[in-house]
Amino acid sequence: MPDTVFTDVRRFASIDSTNRYLLDEARAGAPAGVVAVADHQTAGRGRLGRTWEAPAGANLLLSVLLRPGLAPDQRHLATSAVALAAVDAVDALCAPAGPGAGVGVKWPNDLVARDGRKVAGILAEADLASTAPGSPDPVVVGIGLNVNWPASDDDLPPELRGVAGSLRQMVGAEVDREALLAALLAALGPRVGALATGAGRARLAADLRARCVTLGAPVRVDLADGSFTGTATDVTDEGHLVVDAGGVTRTVVAGDVIHVRPAG
Ligand code: BT5
C-alpha cells in the first residue's frame, strides 16, 4: 500500500459530525483515504451515544475513511493506527516543549496528557451492512484532538473540569492546528499501511504497548453485563486488553467496553 493516500481532504466550516458524513460517503461507494475536517461540529459524537465538545476553530476534528480488510477480531487496530498517527504528530510538533509534552494512549480510544487529562478521543464506526460485494468493509475513524481548547479549566463545562486537557496546556503555548493536521495526515499513511500485513500489525501493537498508559495500572472494566477490577498487563497483537483479575486472565475487546477507569 502506498504511504500517502490521505490527499482527498474535504473541509467544512460547520457540519453535524465528520463521522456521519464519511459513513454516508462510504455507503455511496467513496474509496479509502477520504478525510473530512471540520472547524465546528453541531453534533460531534463519542462512543455509545455520548457527545464530543469543541468550540469552533480551536481544535482538530477529523475523520478518515478506511477499508482495511481486517478480520472482525482485528478491527480495533484501525482505531490504534489512527491513535498512533496522532501520537506521531504530537511528538513531531510538541517534542521541543520537553519530555512532559508527550501523550499516552489510554486503552481503548483516548489520548491523555501526563497528568491523565484526556486530550483526544477516537471513535471508529463500521457500516457492515452497506458493503458492496468485493469491496472491503468501510471503517470510519474520527478523532477529536484538543489543540488550543481548553486554554484553562475555566473554559470547560463543569463535567469536564479536571478531565479534559489540551496540547496548549501541555506545551504552555498555542499550537499550530494546520501544522498538526499536516503531520497527522503524513503519519496516517504508514500507520494505516501497517494494517495490511501481519508484520505491520505486530509493529502497531508493539508501538501501542510502548505508549499505552493503561498497562501496569489497576483498572475497573465496565462491560454491558457487569464490571470487574484487575491490573492491565498487556495489549494483544489484535489490540485487545489483557487484565489480570485476581489471578484470572481476562481479555477485553474494545467493542464490548463501556468504560475502563482507574481502579481504587
Ligand atoms: C470519544 O468517545 O472519546 C470519541 C470522540 C470522537 C470525536 C471525533 S470528532 C471527529 C469525529 N466526528 C464525530 O462526530 N466524532 C469524532 P467517548 O470515549 O465516548 O468519550 C466521550 C466523553 O468524553 C464525553 O461523554 C465527555 O465526558 C468527554 N468529552 C467530551 N468532549 C471532550 C473533549 N473535548 N475533551 C475531553 N473529553 C471530552
Coordinates of C-alpha atoms and ligand atoms in Angstrom, one line a residue:
M1 CA 0.0 0.0 0.0
P2 CA 1.4 3.5 -0.9
D3 CA 2.4 5.5 2.1
T4 CA 0.4 8.7 1.5
V5 CA -3.2 8.0 0.5
F6 CA -4.8 10.7 2.6
T7 CA -4.9 13.5 0.0
D8 CA -8.6 13.9 -0.6
V9 CA -9.2 16.3 2.3
R10 CA -12.7 17.8 2.5
R11 CA -13.1 20.8 4.7
F12 CA -16.2 22.0 6.5
A13 CA -16.7 25.3 8.4
S14 CA -19.6 23.6 10.2
I15 CA -21.1 20.1 10.0
D16 CA -23.1 17.8 12.3
S17 CA -20.4 15.1 12.5
T18 CA -17.5 14.3 10.3
N19 CA -18.0 10.6 11.1
R20 CA -21.7 10.8 10.0
Y21 CA -20.5 12.5 6.8
L22 CA -18.0 9.8 5.9
L23 CA -20.3 6.9 6.8
D24 CA -22.7 8.3 4.2
E25 CA -19.9 8.8 1.7
A26 CA -18.8 5.2 2.3
R27 CA -22.4 3.9 1.7
A28 CA -22.2 5.8 -1.6
G29 CA -19.0 4.0 -2.5
A30 CA -16.3 6.5 -1.6
P31 CA -12.8 5.0 -1.7
A32 CA -10.4 4.5 1.3
G33 CA -8.4 7.6 2.1
V34 CA -11.1 10.3 2.1
V35 CA -10.6 12.7 5.0
A36 CA -13.2 15.1 6.5
V37 CA -12.1 18.0 8.6
A38 CA -14.4 20.4 10.4
D39 CA -13.9 23.7 12.2
H40 CA -17.0 23.0 14.2
Q41 CA -19.4 20.1 14.7
T42 CA -23.0 20.7 15.8
A43 CA -23.5 17.0 16.8
G44 CA -20.0 15.7 17.4
R45 CA -20.3 12.1 18.7
G46 CA -18.5 9.9 21.1
R47 CA -19.0 6.2 21.8
L48 CA -22.3 4.8 23.0
G49 CA -24.4 8.0 22.3
R50 CA -22.0 10.3 24.2
T51 CA -21.2 13.7 22.8
W52 CA -17.9 15.4 21.8
E53 CA -17.5 19.0 22.8
A54 CA -15.3 21.6 21.0
P55 CA -15.8 25.3 20.2
A56 CA -15.4 26.4 16.6
G57 CA -11.9 26.9 15.3
A58 CA -9.8 25.8 18.2
N59 CA -9.3 22.0 17.9
L60 CA -8.8 19.3 15.3
L61 CA -12.0 17.4 14.4
L62 CA -11.5 14.9 11.6
S63 CA -12.5 11.6 10.3
V64 CA -10.8 9.2 7.8
L65 CA -12.4 6.6 5.7
L66 CA -10.6 3.3 5.8
R67 CA -11.3 0.0 4.1
P68 CA -8.6 -2.0 5.9
G69 CA -10.0 -5.5 5.2
L70 CA -9.3 -6.7 8.8
A71 CA -10.8 -9.8 10.3
P72 CA -13.5 -8.9 12.8
D73 CA -11.3 -9.6 15.8
Q74 CA -8.6 -7.3 14.5
R75 CA -10.8 -4.3 13.7
H76 CA -9.8 -2.3 16.8
L77 CA -6.3 -2.0 15.3
A78 CA -7.8 0.6 12.9
T79 CA -8.5 2.8 15.9
S80 CA -5.0 2.1 17.2
A81 CA -3.4 3.1 13.8
V82 CA -5.2 6.5 14.0
A83 CA -4.3 6.9 17.7
L84 CA -0.6 6.2 16.9
A85 CA -0.6 8.6 13.9
A86 CA -1.9 11.3 16.3
V87 CA 0.8 10.4 18.8
D88 CA 3.4 10.7 16.0
A89 CA 2.0 14.1 15.1
V90 CA 2.0 15.4 18.7
D91 CA 5.6 14.0 19.1
A92 CA 6.7 15.9 16.0
L93 CA 5.1 19.2 17.0
C94 CA 5.2 19.3 20.7
A95 CA 8.5 17.5 21.5
P96 CA 10.5 20.7 21.6
A97 CA 8.4 21.8 24.6
G98 CA 10.1 19.0 26.6
P99 CA 9.5 15.4 27.5
G100 CA 6.4 16.3 29.6
A101 CA 4.7 17.3 26.3
G102 CA 4.2 13.7 25.1
V103 CA 0.8 12.0 25.1
G104 CA 0.0 8.4 26.0
V105 CA -2.7 6.1 24.8
K106 CA -5.4 5.2 27.3
W107 CA -6.9 2.0 26.1
P108 CA -9.2 1.7 24.2
N109 CA -9.6 5.1 22.5
D110 CA -8.2 8.1 24.3
L111 CA -5.0 10.1 24.2
V112 CA -4.1 11.5 27.6
A113 CA -1.6 14.0 28.9
R114 CA 1.0 13.2 31.6
D115 CA -1.5 14.4 34.3
G116 CA -4.1 11.9 32.9
R117 CA -6.3 14.5 31.3
K118 CA -8.0 13.5 28.1
V119 CA -6.6 15.4 25.1
A120 CA -8.2 13.3 22.4
G121 CA -11.0 10.8 21.8
I122 CA -11.3 8.4 18.9
L123 CA -14.4 6.9 17.5
A124 CA -14.4 4.0 15.0
E125 CA -17.7 3.2 13.3
A126 CA -18.3 0.5 10.7
D127 CA -21.3 0.0 8.4
L128 CA -21.0 -3.6 7.5
A129 CA -24.5 -3.8 6.0
S130 CA -23.6 -1.4 3.3
T131 CA -20.6 -3.2 1.9
A132 CA -20.7 -3.8 -1.8
P133 CA -19.6 -7.3 -2.9
G134 CA -15.9 -7.5 -3.4
S135 CA -15.1 -4.2 -1.7
P136 CA -13.5 -4.3 1.8
D137 CA -15.7 -3.2 4.7
P138 CA -15.6 0.6 5.4
V139 CA -14.5 1.8 8.8
V140 CA -14.7 5.4 9.6
V141 CA -12.3 6.5 12.3
G142 CA -12.9 10.0 13.8
I143 CA -10.6 11.9 16.2
G144 CA -11.2 14.9 18.2
L145 CA -7.9 16.3 19.4
N146 CA -7.9 19.2 21.9
V147 CA -5.3 21.6 20.4
N148 CA -6.0 25.1 21.7
W149 CA -9.1 24.5 23.8
P150 CA -9.3 24.4 26.7
A151 CA -6.8 27.1 27.5
S152 CA -7.6 26.6 31.2
D153 CA -10.2 24.8 33.3
D154 CA -12.3 27.9 33.2
D155 CA -13.2 27.2 29.6
L156 CA -14.7 23.8 30.4
P157 CA -18.2 22.8 31.3
P158 CA -18.3 21.6 34.9
E159 CA -18.4 17.9 34.0
L160 CA -15.1 18.2 32.0
R161 CA -13.1 20.2 34.6
G162 CA -10.1 18.2 35.7
V163 CA -11.0 15.6 33.0
A164 CA -10.2 17.3 29.7
G165 CA -6.9 19.0 28.7
S166 CA -5.3 20.3 25.6
L167 CA -2.0 20.4 23.8
R168 CA -1.9 24.1 24.5
Q169 CA -2.0 23.4 28.2
M170 CA 0.7 20.8 27.8
V171 CA 3.2 23.0 26.0
G172 CA 2.2 26.3 27.5
A173 CA 1.6 28.0 24.2
E174 CA -0.8 27.9 21.3
V175 CA -0.2 25.0 18.8
D176 CA -0.4 25.5 15.1
R177 CA -3.5 23.5 14.0
E178 CA -2.7 23.3 10.4
A179 CA 0.9 22.1 11.0
L180 CA -0.6 19.4 13.3
L181 CA -3.1 18.4 10.7
A182 CA -0.3 18.1 8.1
A183 CA 1.8 16.0 10.5
L184 CA -1.2 13.8 11.3
L185 CA -2.1 13.2 7.6
A186 CA 1.6 12.4 6.9
A187 CA 1.7 9.9 9.8
L188 CA -1.6 8.2 8.8
G189 CA -0.1 6.8 5.5
P190 CA 2.5 4.5 7.2
R191 CA 0.3 3.8 10.2
V192 CA -2.7 2.7 8.2
G193 CA -0.4 0.9 5.6
A194 CA 0.9 -1.2 8.5
L195 CA -2.6 -2.7 9.0
A196 CA -2.2 -4.7 5.7
T197 CA 0.4 -7.2 6.9
G198 CA 1.0 -9.4 9.9
A199 CA 4.4 -7.8 10.5
G200 CA 2.9 -4.3 10.2
R201 CA 0.1 -5.2 12.7
A202 CA 2.6 -6.7 15.1
R203 CA 4.6 -3.4 14.9
L204 CA 1.5 -1.3 15.6
A205 CA 0.7 -3.5 18.6
A206 CA 4.2 -3.1 19.9
D207 CA 4.1 0.7 19.4
L208 CA 0.7 0.7 21.1
R209 CA 2.1 -1.2 24.1
A210 CA 5.0 1.3 24.4
R211 CA 2.7 4.3 24.6
C212 CA -0.2 2.7 26.5
V213 CA -0.6 4.3 29.9
T214 CA -3.2 1.7 30.9
L215 CA -0.6 -1.1 31.1
G216 CA 0.5 -1.8 34.7
A217 CA -2.3 0.2 36.1
P218 CA -5.2 -1.1 38.3
V219 CA -8.4 -0.8 36.3
R220 CA -12.1 -1.2 36.6
V221 CA -13.6 -2.5 33.4
D222 CA -17.3 -1.8 32.9
L223 CA -19.0 -4.1 30.3
A224 CA -22.7 -4.3 29.3
D225 CA -23.1 -7.4 31.5
G226 CA -21.1 -6.4 34.6
S227 CA -17.8 -5.0 35.9
F228 CA -14.6 -6.3 37.2
T229 CA -11.3 -5.0 38.5
G230 CA -7.7 -6.1 38.0
T231 CA -4.4 -5.0 36.6
A232 CA -3.9 -4.3 32.9
T233 CA -0.9 -6.5 31.9
D234 CA -0.8 -6.5 28.1
V235 CA -2.3 -5.5 24.7
T236 CA -2.6 -8.4 22.3
D237 CA -1.4 -8.2 18.7
E238 CA -5.1 -7.8 17.8
G239 CA -5.3 -4.7 20.1
H240 CA -7.3 -6.3 22.9
L241 CA -6.5 -5.5 26.6
V242 CA -5.4 -8.3 28.9
V243 CA -6.3 -7.9 32.5
D244 CA -5.2 -10.0 35.4
A245 CA -8.3 -10.1 37.6
G246 CA -7.2 -11.7 40.8
G247 CA -5.2 -14.4 39.1
V248 CA -7.8 -15.0 36.3
T249 CA -6.6 -13.6 33.0
R250 CA -9.4 -11.8 31.0
T251 CA -9.1 -10.5 27.5
V252 CA -11.2 -7.4 26.9
V253 CA -12.4 -6.4 23.4
A254 CA -12.8 -2.7 22.8
G255 CA -16.3 -3.0 21.3
D256 CA -17.6 -4.6 24.5
V257 CA -16.3 -1.9 26.8
I258 CA -18.4 0.9 28.3
H259 CA -15.6 2.3 30.4
V260 CA -12.1 1.5 31.6
R261 CA -11.4 3.6 34.7
P262 CA -8.5 3.7 37.1
A263 CA -9.5 1.3 40.0
G264 CA -9.3 2.2 43.6
Ligands
BT5_1 C1 -14.7 9.5 22.4 O1 -15.8 9.0 22.9 O2 -13.8 9.9 23.1 C2 -14.7 9.7 20.9 C3 -14.7 11.1 20.4 C4 -14.6 11.2 18.9 C5 -14.8 12.6 18.4 C6 -14.5 12.8 17.0 S1 -14.5 14.5 16.5 C7 -14.4 14.0 14.8 C8 -15.3 12.8 14.7 N1 -16.7 13.1 14.4 C9 -17.5 12.8 15.4 O3 -18.8 13.0 15.4 N2 -16.8 12.2 16.4 C10 -15.4 12.1 16.0 P1 -16.0 8.5 24.4 O4 -14.9 7.6 24.8 O5 -17.4 8.0 24.5 O6 -15.9 9.9 25.2 C11 -16.9 10.9 25.2 C12 -16.8 11.6 26.5 O7 -15.6 12.4 26.6 C13 -17.9 12.5 26.8 O8 -19.0 11.9 27.4 C14 -17.3 13.5 27.8 O9 -17.3 13.0 29.1 C15 -15.8 13.6 27.3 N3 -15.6 14.7 26.4 C16 -16.4 15.3 25.5 N4 -15.7 16.3 24.8 C17 -14.4 16.2 25.3 C18 -13.3 17.0 24.9 N5 -13.2 17.9 24.0 N6 -12.1 16.6 25.6 C19 -12.1 15.7 26.5 N7 -13.1 14.9 26.9 C20 -14.3 15.2 26.3

